């Protein structure tokens, strides 16, 4: 299945009817940064004072009217642009716009009956015609909206109307990229023009119909079926461009179902466009490894383009995807920005990296330097939202925004081609926020026995202090000062038990109020303990008192066990269900239980906690290779990190099995003895995120149910030592 995406090429006309593909040279970053000038929303009066306001929230499925214009730009944004475009740095971006050959009132569209992207063996590619016309429609629309000159409005309308007769988009699978990328861009141009009196209502209606039938349907079908492939086959950008197109068309057409489809997929879809999967791995300090970071940086930066567009379009309709999942998109943006910035001389910043693999066994073990340093026009949007709207610190996105300032669009050396509309210095630039936010988003987990903390910083902070207490709410004791970058701290002196943390910022020599409080439990306390000692009913009580009660389902029953009673599972319908989100705050762990296996069969599960076949952790008494295996993944079967025994568990006898994780070291124990380990287990349970299918005796896949008995099922926070496990076996 072809997935090549020519992000490093742009089409340059030798004349209006001839398109030539040529490589864009990689932008050099070997020049100094000027003064911060990506400011924006300024000027006097009530009109400009309202520009930084947050749109009213829009509930999914609610009949709340859409804001128009309300995709990448609102009327408030256009008022800001009109007030600022003659002053620096906005003027630099404006000058790039008005000198671009697309943004001329003399531009003539080149509509096609069919657009082809990719080789279908019959038709040649012609998508560059659409690509240029979309760029021209958008740029002329901007010139009209900012300057008021209707000559550009008429040109934009002529381009939009010329494409109404489009019959379809074809080619190979790359047709989706045309429908996605140019779909969201075209919808943005039309959204700007919807208020122009010179665009006839009938033409507007026909254009919307064309977008819904020719662009939307391709994107929808892709997200639903992924051309019949497994979820991880396609890279994040394929999903993201489809999401962006569906969202933009939804707003343009006042279609709430389409808008909600895009929002819901970004939050919880099955493919790599789900932000949880696009930002594949959160390193300490919230550096979010992008899903395509091991592929090349042209594609990784395109993810920031598309993700940013999705977040901004949703924001303008009252939906905060920027902040979703503790600013997960910002974590990805900061990682991509840092890894593509020059630190000194010709040396790029280094970033941490963990192995990525997918269904196609790409097995990317190192950060990819292909196209490193590409200067896509996307950073002004990221920086101005998080820093100048929200008051957060985004140091690497900020630095990159300055490096590529002023952003161009189409052909501009800072734009990275036509995969984005660009011109962000003009369209997104805001005045610096007056006061930064407090440190926020503080979280912690246990790794190798020690709490690891991460938090989001404040726009004007120079350093941070970490404080700890043994009582919720304090009093807190300062345990570390002077933290600058990265915003993370590992508390190797944490006492055993429950620890409460807050962070403060130093701003102009004054300490801020505290952040939110994070709770981290150290040591090896029981997290869940199912004795399975009941003799009737369907409830397996949690002896810890923490409420992690098990529920017997299907062919599960009570029988005599290793210790008093046990749960018996019939191998066809019986299993035990545990509460949702059982392991969301667990780093290091131990899971131990007694198992009596009746019938040997591949891939039965002793336990399997997850949310389907994308993210899970399981223990099987025998895998396809004939050995007991523990594995954890957040990226499907090919992304599993595993521990394999040298044999399957025996049948017809009670066997004690335990799995521990301490830091990156996982160990499997059988009857109190260590039998296998893996020192590269970089996924911990909390990294699976929300899990709704936490089962004993049942698989996330359509594998056989467990046939046998389970007794004394325990989950500990922390990794028991070998001596601890042996003692548990002997108890």
XYZ file of C-alpha atoms in Angstrom:
731
model
C 0.000 0.000 0.000
C 1.673 3.201 -1.143
C 2.103 5.818 1.574
C 4.683 8.139 0.092
C 3.811 11.752 0.645
C 5.840 14.282 -1.338
C 6.038 16.834 1.443
C 9.454 17.994 0.351
C 8.312 19.081 -3.102
C 6.228 22.000 -4.294
C 4.780 22.888 -7.653
C 6.207 26.037 -9.259
C 4.637 27.420 -12.445
C 6.709 28.302 -15.476
C 3.425 29.838 -16.676
C -0.131 29.611 -15.321
C -0.823 26.379 -17.223
C 2.429 24.533 -16.572
C 3.380 22.933 -13.263
C 6.904 21.790 -12.541
C 7.846 19.814 -9.407
C 11.065 20.842 -7.782
C 12.624 20.201 -4.409
C 12.430 22.815 -1.722
C 15.830 23.422 -0.181
C 15.947 22.880 3.552
C 15.885 26.162 5.420
C 19.039 26.994 7.310
C 18.583 27.984 10.921
C 22.075 29.397 11.331
C 21.061 32.906 12.103
C 20.355 34.656 15.361
C 16.881 35.131 16.791
C 15.499 38.640 16.758
C 13.404 40.211 19.474
C 10.130 38.481 20.174
C 7.703 40.051 17.776
C 5.045 37.440 17.194
C 2.637 39.543 19.059
C -0.724 40.392 17.841
C -4.013 41.175 19.280
C -3.373 44.795 20.065
C -4.834 48.216 19.533
C -7.320 50.279 21.462
C -11.045 50.134 21.872
C -13.623 47.571 22.840
C -13.395 45.701 19.520
C -9.766 44.674 19.996
C -10.154 44.181 23.746
C -12.508 41.299 23.025
C -10.182 39.458 20.675
C -8.548 37.218 23.297
C -11.850 35.922 24.617
C -12.490 32.214 24.576
C -15.391 31.037 22.383
C -18.432 29.707 24.172
C -18.138 25.928 24.558
C -19.974 23.734 22.086
C -21.279 20.461 23.481
C -20.974 17.447 21.175
C -24.297 16.677 19.562
C -25.869 19.911 20.833
C -27.717 22.241 18.432
C -25.400 25.140 19.303
C -25.053 27.342 16.207
C -21.645 27.385 14.594
C -19.528 30.538 14.738
C -18.962 32.020 11.264
C -16.388 32.617 10.089
C -15.110 29.984 12.446
C -12.404 27.770 11.021
C -8.807 28.980 11.246
C -9.934 32.606 11.525
C -12.831 34.449 13.152
C -14.062 38.004 12.669
C -12.105 38.944 15.774
C -8.967 37.558 14.148
C -9.598 39.583 10.986
C -10.096 42.736 13.041
C -6.723 42.093 14.667
C -5.051 41.474 11.301
C -6.513 44.671 9.847
C -5.184 46.622 12.815
C -1.732 45.069 12.679
C -0.779 44.235 9.097
C 1.145 47.451 8.469
C 3.388 46.996 11.516
C 6.190 44.527 12.173
C 6.227 41.544 12.342
C 2.765 41.202 10.806
C 3.833 43.374 7.889
C 6.561 40.919 6.943
C 4.026 38.153 6.524
C 1.616 40.519 4.742
C 4.320 41.470 2.260
C 4.976 37.810 1.551
C 1.255 37.417 0.902
C 0.750 40.327 -1.472
C 3.851 39.473 -3.515
C 2.890 35.807 -3.859
C 1.701 34.971 -7.361
C -1.344 33.183 -5.965
C -2.635 36.281 -4.176
C -3.307 38.355 -7.288
C -6.662 39.499 -8.631
C -5.530 38.342 -12.088
C -5.211 34.715 -10.977
C -7.170 32.325 -13.214
C -8.364 28.955 -11.899
C -7.560 25.632 -13.606
C -10.544 23.433 -12.639
C -10.535 19.730 -13.507
C -13.383 17.264 -13.889
C -11.396 14.749 -11.854
C -8.422 15.254 -9.575
C -5.861 12.450 -9.421
C -3.202 11.962 -6.805
C -1.158 8.769 -6.964
C -0.739 6.337 -9.827
C -3.847 4.336 -10.663
C -2.230 2.936 -13.832
C -4.612 4.881 -16.077
C -4.587 8.583 -15.254
C -1.715 10.929 -14.705
C -1.507 13.038 -11.562
C -3.034 16.510 -11.806
C -3.648 17.365 -8.169
C -1.236 20.305 -8.362
C -3.949 22.210 -10.263
C -6.243 21.899 -7.271
C -3.392 22.553 -4.864
C -2.554 25.908 -6.462
C -6.151 26.987 -6.862
C -6.870 26.264 -3.217
C -3.830 28.312 -2.211
C -4.945 31.168 -4.460
C -8.524 31.123 -3.184
C -7.320 31.332 0.403
C -4.732 34.031 -0.209
C -7.096 36.206 -2.234
C -9.738 35.757 0.454
C -7.225 36.982 3.051
C -6.298 40.020 0.954
C -9.960 40.965 0.634
C -10.814 40.411 4.274
C -7.862 42.450 5.543
C -7.685 45.214 2.918
C -11.347 45.427 1.919
C -10.466 45.363 -1.804
C -13.280 43.419 -3.475
C -11.178 42.653 -6.547
C -9.576 39.869 -4.501
C -12.932 38.714 -3.218
C -14.169 38.362 -6.771
C -11.103 36.333 -7.708
C -11.554 34.040 -4.701
C -15.214 33.495 -5.550
C -14.355 32.771 -9.181
C -11.917 30.066 -8.073
C -14.423 28.490 -5.686
C -17.185 28.493 -8.286
C -14.886 27.056 -10.958
C -14.485 23.872 -8.896
C -18.170 23.273 -8.183
C -18.519 20.852 -11.159
C -15.749 18.574 -9.768
C -16.781 14.963 -10.420
C -14.448 13.234 -8.005
C -10.971 12.596 -6.615
C -9.091 9.512 -7.744
C -5.691 7.914 -8.139
C -4.304 5.328 -5.743
C -4.623 5.487 -1.956
C -2.952 8.903 -2.085
C -6.299 10.306 -3.219
C -7.063 10.559 0.490
C -4.209 13.046 0.913
C -5.753 15.302 -1.723
C -9.209 15.028 -0.177
C -7.798 15.662 3.285
C -5.167 18.353 2.870
C -6.785 20.370 0.096
C -10.216 19.652 1.538
C -9.584 21.438 4.828
C -7.737 24.246 3.039
C -10.515 24.745 0.462
C -13.162 24.781 3.184
C -11.179 27.486 4.983
C -11.131 29.662 1.883
C -14.875 29.224 1.426
C -15.550 29.935 5.110
C -13.823 33.309 4.759
C -15.865 34.148 1.661
C -19.290 33.091 2.973
C -20.104 36.649 4.087
C -19.210 38.251 0.748
C -22.288 39.602 -0.957
C -20.751 38.853 -4.327
C -20.890 35.088 -3.726
C -24.372 34.023 -4.724
C -26.311 31.894 -2.263
C -26.911 29.239 -4.925
C -23.209 29.020 -5.685
C -22.403 28.770 -1.995
C -24.888 25.947 -1.588
C -23.494 24.114 -4.604
C -19.935 24.503 -3.345
C -20.899 23.067 0.037
C -22.584 20.121 -1.678
C -19.445 19.490 -3.708
C -17.300 19.527 -0.564
C -19.629 17.137 1.240
C -19.912 14.652 -1.592
C -16.461 14.771 -3.191
C -14.123 15.518 -0.275
C -15.904 14.449 2.902
C -16.916 10.998 1.762
C -13.356 9.955 0.923
C -12.122 11.158 4.308
C -14.974 9.503 6.199
C -14.516 6.171 4.439
C -10.807 6.242 5.173
C -11.233 6.824 8.894
C -13.813 4.069 9.104
C -11.943 1.423 7.120
C -8.344 2.513 6.447
C -8.546 0.766 3.080
C -8.996 -2.577 4.815
C -5.719 -2.385 6.733
C -4.849 -2.745 10.410
C -5.033 0.502 12.408
C -1.284 1.119 12.615
C -0.582 0.640 8.896
C -1.141 4.322 8.088
C 0.941 7.075 9.606
C -0.643 9.753 11.788
C -0.807 12.355 9.017
C -3.217 10.278 6.970
C -5.763 10.296 9.755
C -5.026 13.897 10.701
C -5.624 15.319 7.237
C -8.915 13.402 7.060
C -9.939 14.722 10.495
C -9.047 18.293 9.483
C -11.055 18.036 6.274
C -14.115 16.544 7.980
C -14.030 19.178 10.720
C -13.671 22.059 8.258
C -16.452 20.764 6.016
C -18.664 20.268 9.066
C -18.334 23.923 10.063
C -18.631 25.205 6.494
C -21.818 23.183 5.974
C -23.249 23.749 9.489
C -23.191 19.986 9.915
C -22.777 19.154 13.607
C -22.509 15.426 12.979
C -19.450 15.889 10.776
C -17.833 18.279 13.241
C -18.434 15.865 16.118
C -17.088 12.978 14.033
C -13.793 14.809 13.677
C -13.587 15.812 17.344
C -14.410 12.310 18.544
C -11.820 10.692 16.287
C -9.114 13.091 17.450
C -9.940 12.122 21.027
C -10.670 8.411 20.755
C -10.356 7.105 17.192
C -8.745 3.794 16.386
C -5.945 5.003 14.129
C -2.797 7.040 14.588
C -4.633 10.336 14.176
C -5.977 9.927 17.687
C -3.821 12.389 19.629
C -2.968 9.692 22.186
C -1.329 7.711 19.376
C 0.023 10.619 17.317
C 1.972 11.703 20.406
C 3.288 8.200 20.858
C 5.311 8.490 24.067
C 5.548 11.142 26.787
C 9.129 11.513 27.969
C 9.763 13.276 31.318
C 9.165 17.005 31.094
C 6.339 16.444 28.601
C 8.458 15.939 25.510
C 5.950 14.021 23.439
C 7.611 11.755 20.879
C 5.677 12.173 17.627
C 4.511 9.012 15.914
C 6.528 9.791 12.764
C 9.700 10.953 14.544
C 11.498 7.767 13.540
C 10.393 8.155 9.916
C 11.595 11.640 8.898
C 11.113 15.211 10.008
C 9.193 16.339 6.934
C 6.351 14.099 8.035
C 6.768 14.791 11.746
C 6.447 18.547 11.205
C 3.445 18.010 8.940
C 1.760 16.429 11.938
C 2.132 19.727 13.802
C 0.628 21.572 10.830
C -2.426 19.324 10.737
C -2.808 18.903 14.481
C -2.561 22.647 14.987
C -5.179 23.330 12.320
C -7.546 20.828 13.935
C -7.060 22.348 17.374
C -7.557 25.925 16.158
C -10.680 25.123 14.146
C -12.167 23.297 17.121
C -11.178 26.131 19.479
C -13.046 28.647 17.361
C -16.161 26.509 17.842
C -15.729 26.306 21.612
C -14.034 22.901 21.777
C -10.611 22.828 23.449
C -8.527 20.157 21.736
C -5.364 22.142 22.412
C -5.721 21.374 26.114
C -7.147 17.877 25.725
C -5.369 15.138 27.667
C -3.209 17.595 29.597
C -2.027 19.535 26.515
C -0.893 16.384 24.751
C -0.673 18.178 21.410
C 1.701 20.748 22.944
C 3.880 17.880 24.194
C 4.164 16.648 20.607
C 4.812 20.128 19.251
C 7.576 20.808 21.760
C 9.278 17.518 20.890
C 9.123 18.153 17.143
C 10.238 21.766 17.535
C 13.195 20.938 19.762
C 14.398 18.091 17.559
C 14.418 20.361 14.484
C 16.144 23.364 16.023
C 19.841 24.168 15.926
C 21.287 24.252 19.442
C 24.659 25.676 18.449
C 26.726 25.867 15.303
C 25.346 23.184 13.044
C 24.311 20.817 15.843
C 20.666 20.108 16.493
C 19.187 19.624 19.931
C 19.032 15.997 20.952
C 15.778 14.474 22.133
C 15.018 11.166 23.856
C 13.618 8.410 21.678
C 12.032 5.003 22.245
C 11.506 2.328 19.613
C 8.416 2.537 17.437
C 7.001 -0.380 15.480
C 3.774 -0.968 13.578
C 1.943 -3.735 11.751
C 4.402 -3.435 8.853
C 7.405 -4.040 11.138
C 9.047 -0.698 10.419
C 10.908 -1.149 13.742
C 12.272 2.391 14.035
C 14.886 2.280 16.790
C 16.440 5.742 16.408
C 15.327 9.304 15.772
C 15.241 9.983 12.009
C 17.312 12.924 10.769
C 15.865 13.005 7.240
C 14.643 16.559 6.463
C 15.749 17.668 9.931
C 15.385 21.418 10.272
C 12.529 21.804 7.791
C 10.867 25.155 8.420
C 7.186 24.498 7.981
C 4.830 27.408 8.522
C 3.029 26.124 11.593
C 4.820 27.417 14.654
C 3.200 30.845 14.961
C -0.154 29.194 15.584
C 1.226 26.832 18.237
C 3.232 29.496 20.018
C 0.552 32.163 20.008
C -2.118 29.864 21.378
C -0.215 28.264 24.210
C 1.917 31.247 25.222
C 0.042 34.409 24.221
C -3.483 33.083 24.672
C -3.046 30.691 27.572
C 0.073 31.966 29.346
C 1.884 28.625 29.278
C 5.555 28.127 28.520
C 6.334 26.552 25.141
C 10.029 27.361 24.769
C 10.845 25.315 21.685
C 7.690 26.181 19.757
C 8.387 29.824 20.612
C 11.972 29.552 19.391
C 10.886 27.932 16.139
C 8.199 30.576 15.593
C 10.931 33.203 15.764
C 13.220 31.235 13.463
C 10.648 31.048 10.652
C 9.210 34.512 11.228
C 7.688 35.986 9.141
C 5.775 32.951 7.951
C 4.941 32.778 4.277
C 2.439 30.629 2.430
C 2.739 28.647 -0.815
C 6.261 28.849 -2.372
C 7.660 30.724 0.632
C 10.909 29.206 1.827
C 9.520 29.056 5.353
C 6.269 27.393 4.346
C 7.347 23.839 3.539
C 5.184 23.792 0.410
C 1.409 23.510 0.092
C 0.542 21.074 2.858
C -0.354 24.096 4.974
C -1.830 27.519 4.333
C 0.920 29.303 6.247
C 1.128 33.065 6.845
C 0.801 32.475 10.587
C 2.739 35.593 11.601
C -0.030 37.636 9.997
C -3.002 35.476 10.899
C -2.085 34.134 14.352
C 0.270 36.729 15.827
C -0.830 38.126 19.206
C 0.557 40.606 21.672
C 2.333 38.925 24.598
C -0.011 37.937 27.378
C 0.229 40.280 30.368
C 0.597 37.566 33.013
C 1.620 33.970 32.612
C -0.422 31.085 33.945
C 0.536 29.254 37.111
C 2.549 26.039 36.702
C -0.038 23.419 35.836
C -0.689 19.876 34.689
C 1.598 18.405 37.366
C 1.609 14.610 37.267
C 3.799 11.901 38.725
C 4.464 8.189 38.457
C 6.846 5.736 40.065
C 9.821 4.582 38.013
C 12.468 2.327 39.562
C 11.000 3.140 42.954
C 11.213 6.950 42.679
C 8.492 9.481 41.801
C 9.033 11.166 38.422
C 7.231 14.516 38.151
C 6.427 16.599 35.058
C 4.530 19.874 34.702
C 3.684 22.698 32.324
C 5.465 25.983 32.892
C 4.440 29.631 32.981
C 5.080 32.066 30.114
C 7.379 34.378 32.115
C 8.931 32.025 34.644
C 12.709 31.775 34.923
C 12.831 28.687 37.158
C 10.687 26.328 39.228
C 10.612 24.872 42.731
C 9.281 21.466 43.760
C 7.595 21.016 47.136
C 6.485 17.839 48.920
C 4.131 16.987 51.774
C 2.910 13.849 53.501
C -0.545 15.338 54.043
C -2.809 16.470 51.232
C -2.819 20.253 51.061
C 0.444 20.616 52.936
C 2.287 22.049 54.656
C 4.835 21.543 51.890
C 8.599 21.398 52.186
C 10.734 22.648 49.298
C 12.867 19.771 48.036
C 14.333 21.304 44.861
C 14.818 24.816 43.477
C 16.194 26.328 40.293
C 14.723 23.885 37.768
C 14.746 25.386 34.280
C 14.607 22.838 31.470
C 13.237 20.221 31.181
C 10.339 20.684 33.590
C 10.743 17.386 35.393
C 12.104 16.166 38.715
C 12.840 12.683 40.058
C 12.436 12.506 43.826
C 14.962 9.868 44.858
C 14.536 10.859 48.518
C 10.773 10.320 48.647
C 9.658 8.480 51.793
C 7.666 5.288 51.477
C 3.962 5.967 51.409
C 1.724 8.640 49.903
C 3.528 11.807 48.825
C 1.872 15.053 47.731
C 3.654 17.454 45.383
C 3.191 20.988 44.090
C 5.357 23.248 41.943
C 5.878 27.003 42.058
C 7.420 29.355 39.499
C 9.921 32.165 39.982
C 8.777 35.192 37.975
C 10.789 38.420 38.212
C 12.274 37.126 41.441
C 8.878 36.487 43.037
C 7.581 33.007 43.815
C 4.162 32.192 42.347
C 1.264 30.428 43.977
C 1.360 26.639 43.804
C 0.322 24.420 40.932
C -2.236 21.668 41.157
C -1.295 18.906 43.610
C -0.026 15.535 42.346
C -0.224 12.394 44.463
C 2.368 9.626 44.118
C 2.406 6.423 46.190
C 5.817 4.850 46.765
C 6.780 1.503 48.247
C 5.014 -1.768 47.473
C 1.477 -1.482 48.848
C -1.307 -3.697 47.582
C -3.322 -2.042 44.854
C -5.815 -4.880 44.278
C -6.306 -8.161 46.145
C -8.931 -10.643 44.988
C -8.895 -13.611 47.344
C -11.710 -15.309 45.401
C -12.933 -16.829 48.638
C -16.659 -16.317 48.072
C -18.888 -19.323 47.479
C -21.872 -17.696 45.785
C -22.847 -14.641 43.822
C -20.903 -12.848 41.106
C -18.837 -10.420 43.184
C -15.154 -10.944 43.968
C -14.356 -8.538 46.795
C -11.173 -6.479 46.828
C -9.533 -7.154 50.182
C -7.563 -3.873 50.007
C -10.735 -1.874 50.559
C -9.891 0.259 47.519
C -12.948 -0.877 45.611
C -11.272 -2.773 42.765
C -14.019 -5.355 42.863
C -14.130 -8.173 40.338
C -17.351 -9.323 38.660
C -17.814 -12.918 37.528
C -19.290 -13.071 34.032
C -20.549 -15.908 31.843
C -19.253 -19.344 32.746
C -17.373 -18.270 35.872
C -18.100 -20.040 39.134
C -16.760 -20.699 42.634
C -14.766 -23.863 43.400
C -12.213 -25.059 45.936
C -8.898 -23.342 45.324
C -5.267 -23.237 46.302
C -6.208 -21.133 49.327
C -9.805 -21.645 50.389
C -11.914 -20.986 47.270
C -11.001 -19.907 43.740
C -12.767 -18.748 40.594
C -13.238 -21.401 37.895
C -13.357 -20.322 34.258
C -14.852 -22.648 31.665
C -12.723 -21.762 28.624
C -15.621 -20.515 26.506
C -17.639 -17.746 28.191
C -16.317 -17.280 31.706
C -14.096 -14.440 32.884
C -13.743 -11.849 35.626
C -14.164 -8.162 34.835
C -12.307 -5.524 36.859
C -13.125 -1.789 37.038
C -12.276 0.566 34.189
C -9.038 2.561 34.380
C -7.610 0.110 36.877
C -3.949 0.929 36.163
C -4.020 4.571 35.041
C -1.767 5.784 37.878
C 0.510 2.741 38.128
C 4.166 2.809 37.069
C 6.263 0.098 38.716
C 4.076 -2.891 39.562
C 3.775 -6.540 40.517
C 0.944 -8.838 39.455
C 0.937 -12.250 41.126
C -1.584 -15.100 41.212
C -2.074 -18.822 41.571
C -3.117 -20.578 38.352
C -4.510 -24.057 37.716
C -4.610 -24.607 33.970
C -6.891 -27.384 32.772
C -6.256 -27.524 29.042
C -3.226 -26.296 27.130
C -4.215 -23.994 24.261
C -2.354 -21.112 22.643
C -3.127 -17.528 23.634
C -5.488 -18.089 26.526
C -5.177 -15.252 29.022
C -4.503 -15.309 32.726
C -5.214 -11.571 32.618
C -5.521 -8.934 29.914
C -5.993 -5.261 30.795
C -6.589 -2.798 27.991
C -8.880 -0.906 25.676
C -9.039 -3.190 22.664
C -6.240 -4.348 20.413
C -4.395 -1.013 20.397
C -3.226 -0.784 24.005
C -3.119 -3.601 26.533
C -0.999 -5.691 28.897
C -1.462 -9.433 29.254
C -0.101 -12.718 30.574
C -0.672 -15.916 28.628
C 0.321 -19.414 29.802
C 1.313 -20.282 26.228
C 1.741 -18.072 23.182
C 2.054 -19.116 19.536
C 5.669 -20.062 20.166
C 4.716 -22.448 22.947
C 5.988 -20.404 25.918
C 4.464 -18.306 28.684
C 4.542 -14.619 27.772
C 3.848 -11.252 29.368
C 3.549 -8.230 27.055
C 2.500 -4.589 27.135
C 1.840 -2.238 24.214
C 0.267 1.062 23.311
C 0.589 0.385 19.586
C -0.954 -2.971 18.781
C 0.616 -6.382 18.456
C 3.781 -5.345 16.614
C 4.498 -2.736 19.249
C 4.523 -5.193 22.139
C 7.342 -5.228 24.667
C 7.486 -8.728 26.093
C 8.969 -11.196 28.536
C 9.067 -14.802 27.322
C 9.623 -17.886 29.462
C 11.348 -20.872 27.875
C 8.304 -23.101 28.304
C 4.550 -23.016 28.676
C 2.954 -23.274 32.091
C 2.205 -26.871 33.089
C -1.380 -28.105 33.193
C -3.185 -30.018 35.900
C -1.425 -28.400 38.850
C -1.328 -25.155 40.819
C 1.413 -22.802 39.619
C 2.330 -19.442 41.118
C 3.028 -16.777 38.473
C 4.277 -13.246 39.041
C 5.350 -10.373 36.763
C 7.194 -7.301 38.025
C 8.275 -4.022 36.452
C 10.882 -1.725 37.970
C 11.853 1.149 35.693
C 12.553 -0.499 32.341
C 13.210 -3.961 33.760
C 10.465 -6.534 33.649
C 10.791 -9.949 35.280
C 8.680 -13.111 35.195
C 8.620 -15.532 38.119
C 7.293 -19.102 38.169
C 6.819 -20.777 41.563
C 8.948 -18.122 43.238
C 11.901 -18.338 40.837
C 12.916 -15.779 38.216
C 12.630 -17.388 34.766
C 12.883 -14.485 32.292
C 13.478 -10.747 32.120
C 13.621 -7.828 29.686
C 15.550 -4.620 30.413
C 13.858 -2.604 27.652
C 10.299 -2.507 28.995
C 9.782 1.246 28.590
C 5.989 1.023 28.704
C 4.392 1.079 32.150
C 0.672 0.490 32.798
C -0.220 4.194 33.094
C 0.991 4.723 29.528
C -1.964 2.704 28.232
C -4.230 5.574 29.216
C -7.883 4.831 29.819
C -8.748 1.138 29.774
C -12.307 -0.159 29.773
C -11.583 -3.878 29.335
C -9.654 -5.142 32.329
C -10.191 -8.880 32.405
C -9.019 -12.037 34.116
C -9.368 -15.019 31.793
C -10.292 -13.143 28.600
C -8.276 -11.595 25.742
C -8.605 -8.266 23.944
C -8.418 -10.370 20.778
C -10.683 -13.255 19.764
C -8.409 -15.746 21.544
C -9.708 -18.696 23.590
C -10.958 -17.910 27.071
C -8.943 -19.284 29.978
C -9.842 -22.842 30.989
C -8.929 -23.418 34.612
C -8.876 -21.815 38.035
C -7.458 -18.526 39.350
C -6.795 -17.848 43.024
C -5.230 -15.146 45.200
C -4.937 -12.492 42.466
C -2.793 -9.565 43.603
C -1.618 -6.279 42.122
C 1.044 -4.317 43.980
C 2.299 -0.813 43.378
C 6.034 -1.253 43.040
C 8.138 -4.195 42.002
C 8.499 -6.925 44.601
C 12.040 -8.198 45.006
C 12.972 -11.788 44.198
C 12.904 -12.501 47.920
C 9.446 -10.917 48.193
C 8.092 -13.047 45.366
C 9.579 -16.204 46.845
C 8.018 -15.360 50.197
C 4.667 -14.803 48.510
C 4.940 -18.198 46.813
C 5.755 -19.858 50.120
C 3.040 -18.092 52.088
